[in-house]
Amino acid sequence: MFTPTSSEDGESIGANPFSQRLSMILMSKGCTFTLNTVDMKRCPDALKELAPGTQPPFLIYNGEVKTDVNKIEEFLEEKLTAPRYPCMTPKHKESNTAGNDVFQKFSAYIKNQVPAQDDHLQKNLLRSLLKLDLYLKNPLPYELCRDPKMTVSKRKFLDGDNLTLPDCNLLPKLHIINIVCCQYRGFEIPKDLQGISRYLANAEEQKAFKYTCPHSSEIILFYRDVVRKMP
């Protein structure tokens, strides 16, 4: 798999949530894969010919190049099936869309060039985070079947106690949000959002998340030129 790098050395893993998403899927399934970083400032001609007009990440499988992240995810789930590989499709359809607008609201907030709009955009981000928090705290049907009196979910991730495809999409984005907002806006995901706090703490214990996270300095470097500088 080829992934873009935003590091100064042109070699380290870049701050790309889509690359981490695919790496998490492959690690969660227990696959052996090779990750090749690409310095887009010095992208070799051979790579441009391999996937003309596209940006990493992309996947090469049996000589075939796959470039769309969503299609790659579908391909991996179709090819890497049980019993050898765990199924990562969520059982509850709501898990597929939980938190799906958080990164969009973050991007609008962090890239905003009009200081007077900051409070409004931050509140939009907080509302999206609160909606995600409620989903993580509300028990899923299988939990209520086990304990009809349960009021707060005890599950580790969006759909249960195992990582699923939506987790691999959402967790890298939440990681970026925390680091970038803290560095450039003095703002973090509130600790009193207990569902998200539990979710992120459980993610830190997963090798598939922990070992694929770019270093904080790479994330800060990547966003350095896109955020509005504070006075």
Protein backbone atom coordinates (compact mmCIF):
# COMPACT_ATOMS: atom_id res chain seq x y z
CA MET A 1 0.00 0.00 0.00
CA PHE A 2 1.23 3.49 -0.86
CA THR A 3 0.57 6.39 1.50
CA PRO A 4 1.51 10.09 1.25
CA THR A 5 3.93 11.53 3.78
CA SER A 6 3.75 15.06 5.17
CA SER A 7 6.93 14.74 7.20
CA GLU A 8 9.97 16.92 6.69
CA ASP A 9 12.17 13.91 6.01
CA GLY A 10 9.82 12.72 3.25
CA GLU A 11 9.81 9.19 4.67
CA SER A 12 7.83 9.03 7.92
CA ILE A 13 4.15 8.12 7.93
CA GLY A 14 2.14 11.21 7.07
CA ALA A 15 -0.89 12.63 8.86
CA ASN A 16 -3.44 11.08 6.51
CA PRO A 17 -6.54 9.60 8.19
CA PHE A 18 -7.43 7.64 5.06
CA SER A 19 -4.09 5.84 5.07
CA GLN A 20 -4.43 5.05 8.76
CA ARG A 21 -7.96 3.81 8.14
CA LEU A 22 -6.74 1.20 5.65
CA SER A 23 -3.74 0.25 7.79
CA MET A 24 -6.04 -0.31 10.77
CA ILE A 25 -8.26 -2.61 8.71
CA LEU A 26 -5.32 -4.68 7.51
CA MET A 27 -3.82 -4.94 11.00
CA SER A 28 -7.17 -5.80 12.57
CA LYS A 29 -7.57 -8.62 10.07
CA GLY A 30 -4.07 -9.89 10.82
CA CYS A 31 -2.74 -9.35 7.31
CA THR A 32 0.86 -9.00 6.27
CA PHE A 33 1.28 -5.92 4.09
CA THR A 34 3.96 -3.49 2.98
CA LEU A 35 3.43 0.22 3.57
CA ASN A 36 5.35 2.51 1.21
CA THR A 37 5.47 6.23 1.99
CA VAL A 38 5.46 8.69 -0.90
CA ASP A 39 6.87 12.20 -0.73
CA MET A 40 4.37 13.99 -2.95
CA LYS A 41 6.82 16.86 -3.50
CA ARG A 42 9.23 14.42 -5.13
CA CYS A 43 6.82 11.80 -6.41
CA PRO A 44 8.67 9.45 -8.82
CA ASP A 45 7.44 9.28 -12.42
CA ALA A 46 6.93 5.53 -12.12
CA LEU A 47 4.38 6.09 -9.38
CA LYS A 48 2.59 8.75 -11.41
CA GLU A 49 2.33 6.26 -14.26
CA LEU A 50 1.09 3.56 -11.90
CA ALA A 51 -1.90 5.63 -10.79
CA PRO A 52 -2.14 8.72 -12.99
CA GLY A 53 -4.20 11.59 -11.64
CA THR A 54 -4.67 10.05 -8.20
CA GLN A 55 -3.30 10.74 -4.76
CA PRO A 56 -2.25 8.07 -2.27
CA PRO A 57 -3.32 6.07 -0.43
CA PHE A 58 -3.85 3.35 -2.95
CA LEU A 59 -3.50 -0.41 -2.88
CA ILE A 60 -1.81 -2.83 -5.26
CA TYR A 61 -3.18 -6.38 -5.21
CA ASN A 62 -2.02 -8.99 -7.73
CA GLY A 63 -0.81 -6.21 -10.00
CA GLU A 64 -4.13 -4.35 -9.94
CA VAL A 65 -4.15 -0.78 -8.59
CA LYS A 66 -7.07 0.32 -6.43
CA THR A 67 -7.32 4.04 -5.67
CA ASP A 68 -10.70 4.83 -4.07
CA VAL A 69 -10.53 4.44 -0.28
CA ASN A 70 -14.14 3.33 0.08
CA LYS A 71 -13.71 0.80 -2.73
CA ILE A 72 -10.49 -0.46 -1.15
CA GLU A 73 -12.33 -0.94 2.13
CA GLU A 74 -15.09 -2.90 0.38
CA PHE A 75 -12.51 -4.97 -1.49
CA LEU A 76 -10.65 -5.89 1.71
CA GLU A 77 -13.86 -6.89 3.46
CA GLU A 78 -14.93 -9.03 0.49
CA LYS A 79 -11.54 -10.71 0.03
CA LEU A 80 -10.45 -11.15 3.65
CA THR A 81 -13.33 -13.17 5.02
CA ALA A 82 -14.08 -15.56 7.87
CA PRO A 83 -13.03 -17.97 9.15
CA ARG A 84 -9.44 -16.96 8.43
CA TYR A 85 -10.05 -13.22 8.83
CA PRO A 86 -12.52 -11.48 11.15
CA CYS A 87 -15.58 -9.83 9.66
CA MET A 88 -15.45 -6.08 10.29
CA THR A 89 -18.85 -5.07 8.95
CA PRO A 90 -20.95 -3.64 11.79
CA LYS A 91 -24.13 -5.43 12.84
CA HIS A 92 -26.01 -2.20 13.51
CA LYS A 93 -26.49 0.13 10.53
CA GLU A 94 -26.44 3.22 12.77
CA SER A 95 -22.79 2.50 13.57
CA ASN A 96 -21.92 3.23 9.93
CA THR A 97 -22.94 6.87 10.22
CA ALA A 98 -22.12 7.68 13.85
CA GLY A 99 -19.80 10.70 13.91
CA ASN A 100 -19.82 11.00 10.12
CA ASP A 101 -20.00 14.82 10.19
CA VAL A 102 -17.45 15.45 12.95
CA PHE A 103 -14.42 15.81 10.68
CA GLN A 104 -16.28 18.13 8.32
CA LYS A 105 -17.21 20.42 11.24
CA PHE A 106 -13.61 20.27 12.50
CA SER A 107 -12.24 21.26 9.08
CA ALA A 108 -14.61 24.22 8.85
CA TYR A 109 -13.56 25.36 12.33
CA ILE A 110 -9.81 24.93 12.01
CA LYS A 111 -9.55 26.41 8.50
CA ASN A 112 -11.87 29.35 9.18
CA GLN A 113 -10.34 32.66 8.14
CA VAL A 114 -12.93 34.91 9.83
CA PRO A 115 -12.25 35.21 13.59
CA ALA A 116 -15.80 36.40 14.31
CA GLN A 117 -17.12 32.99 13.16
CA ASP A 118 -14.89 30.93 15.45
CA ASP A 119 -17.39 30.60 18.32
CA HIS A 120 -20.19 29.54 15.98
CA LEU A 121 -18.02 26.97 14.20
CA GLN A 122 -16.67 25.59 17.48
CA LYS A 123 -20.23 25.13 18.73
CA ASN A 124 -21.09 23.28 15.52
CA LEU A 125 -18.17 20.94 16.17
CA LEU A 126 -19.23 20.45 19.78
CA ARG A 127 -22.79 19.60 18.73
CA SER A 128 -21.46 16.90 16.39
CA LEU A 129 -19.23 15.53 19.13
CA LEU A 130 -22.15 15.51 21.57
CA LYS A 131 -24.27 13.55 19.09
CA LEU A 132 -21.46 10.99 18.74
CA ASP A 133 -21.06 10.86 22.51
CA LEU A 134 -24.75 10.06 22.95
CA TYR A 135 -24.50 7.22 20.44
CA LEU A 136 -21.54 5.75 22.29
CA LYS A 137 -23.32 6.00 25.63
CA ASN A 138 -26.68 4.62 24.51
CA PRO A 139 -26.84 0.81 24.86
CA LEU A 140 -27.19 -1.14 21.64
CA PRO A 141 -29.98 -3.75 21.29
CA TYR A 142 -27.67 -6.67 22.09
CA GLU A 143 -26.64 -4.98 25.33
CA LEU A 144 -30.27 -4.43 26.36
CA CYS A 145 -31.03 -8.06 25.62
CA ARG A 146 -28.35 -9.03 28.13
CA ASP A 147 -29.35 -6.37 30.65
CA PRO A 148 -32.75 -4.70 30.07
CA LYS A 149 -32.04 -2.25 32.90
CA MET A 150 -28.81 -0.95 31.37
CA THR A 151 -28.86 2.84 30.93
CA VAL A 152 -25.26 3.50 29.84
CA SER A 153 -23.44 1.32 27.32
CA LYS A 154 -20.32 -0.56 28.38
CA ARG A 155 -19.17 -1.48 24.89
CA LYS A 156 -15.68 -0.47 23.79
CA PHE A 157 -16.34 0.70 20.24
CA LEU A 158 -19.08 1.94 17.93
CA ASP A 159 -20.69 -1.44 17.29
CA GLY A 160 -19.47 -3.60 20.15
CA ASP A 161 -16.24 -4.73 21.79
CA ASN A 162 -14.32 -5.27 18.55
CA LEU A 163 -13.13 -2.75 15.98
CA THR A 164 -15.30 -2.52 12.88
CA LEU A 165 -14.93 -0.61 9.62
CA PRO A 166 -16.57 2.60 10.93
CA ASP A 167 -14.10 2.68 13.85
CA CYS A 168 -11.18 2.54 11.43
CA ASN A 169 -12.66 5.54 9.66
CA LEU A 170 -13.56 7.61 12.74
CA LEU A 171 -10.75 7.03 15.23
CA PRO A 172 -7.92 8.50 13.08
CA LYS A 173 -10.05 11.62 12.58
CA LEU A 174 -10.77 12.06 16.29
CA HIS A 175 -7.06 11.69 16.97
CA ILE A 176 -6.27 14.48 14.50
CA ILE A 177 -9.02 16.71 15.91
CA ASN A 178 -7.64 16.49 19.44
CA ILE A 179 -4.06 17.23 18.44
CA VAL A 180 -4.74 20.01 15.94
CA CYS A 181 -7.35 21.84 18.01
CA CYS A 182 -5.16 21.66 21.10
CA GLN A 183 -2.11 22.97 19.23
CA TYR A 184 -3.75 25.74 17.21
CA ARG A 185 -6.92 26.64 19.14
CA GLY A 186 -6.28 25.65 22.75
CA PHE A 187 -9.32 23.39 22.53
CA GLU A 188 -9.71 19.66 23.18
CA ILE A 189 -12.57 17.20 22.99
CA PRO A 190 -14.21 17.78 26.40
CA LYS A 191 -13.40 15.12 28.98
CA ASP A 192 -17.00 15.21 30.24
CA LEU A 193 -18.04 13.62 26.95
CA GLN A 194 -17.60 10.29 28.69
CA GLY A 195 -18.65 8.13 25.77
CA ILE A 196 -15.95 9.58 23.51
CA SER A 197 -13.38 9.56 26.32
CA ARG A 198 -14.03 5.86 26.92
CA TYR A 199 -13.94 5.21 23.19
CA LEU A 200 -10.55 6.88 22.71
CA ALA A 201 -9.09 5.18 25.81
CA ASN A 202 -10.14 1.77 24.49
CA ALA A 203 -8.65 2.61 21.10
CA GLU A 204 -5.28 3.36 22.69
CA GLU A 205 -5.16 -0.25 23.88
CA GLN A 206 -5.56 -1.60 20.35
CA LYS A 207 -2.39 -2.30 18.38
CA ALA A 208 -4.24 -1.60 15.14
CA PHE A 209 -4.79 1.98 16.29
CA LYS A 210 -1.73 2.64 18.41
CA TYR A 211 0.81 1.33 15.90
CA THR A 212 -0.70 3.12 12.91
CA CYS A 213 -1.01 6.59 14.47
CA PRO A 214 1.33 9.21 13.01
CA HIS A 215 3.41 11.14 15.51
CA SER A 216 1.76 14.27 16.88
CA SER A 217 4.49 16.42 15.35
CA GLU A 218 3.59 15.16 11.86
CA ILE A 219 -0.05 16.07 12.34
CA ILE A 220 0.89 19.53 13.60
CA LEU A 221 3.24 20.01 10.64
CA PHE A 222 0.61 18.93 8.13
CA TYR A 223 -1.92 21.48 9.42
CA ARG A 224 0.56 24.28 9.93
CA ASP A 225 -0.12 25.87 6.55
CA VAL A 226 -3.90 25.43 6.49
CA VAL A 227 -4.98 26.82 9.86
CA ARG A 228 -5.49 30.52 10.48
CA LYS A 229 -2.78 31.82 12.78
CA MET A 230 -4.07 33.06 16.12
CA PRO A 231 -3.17 36.66 17.06
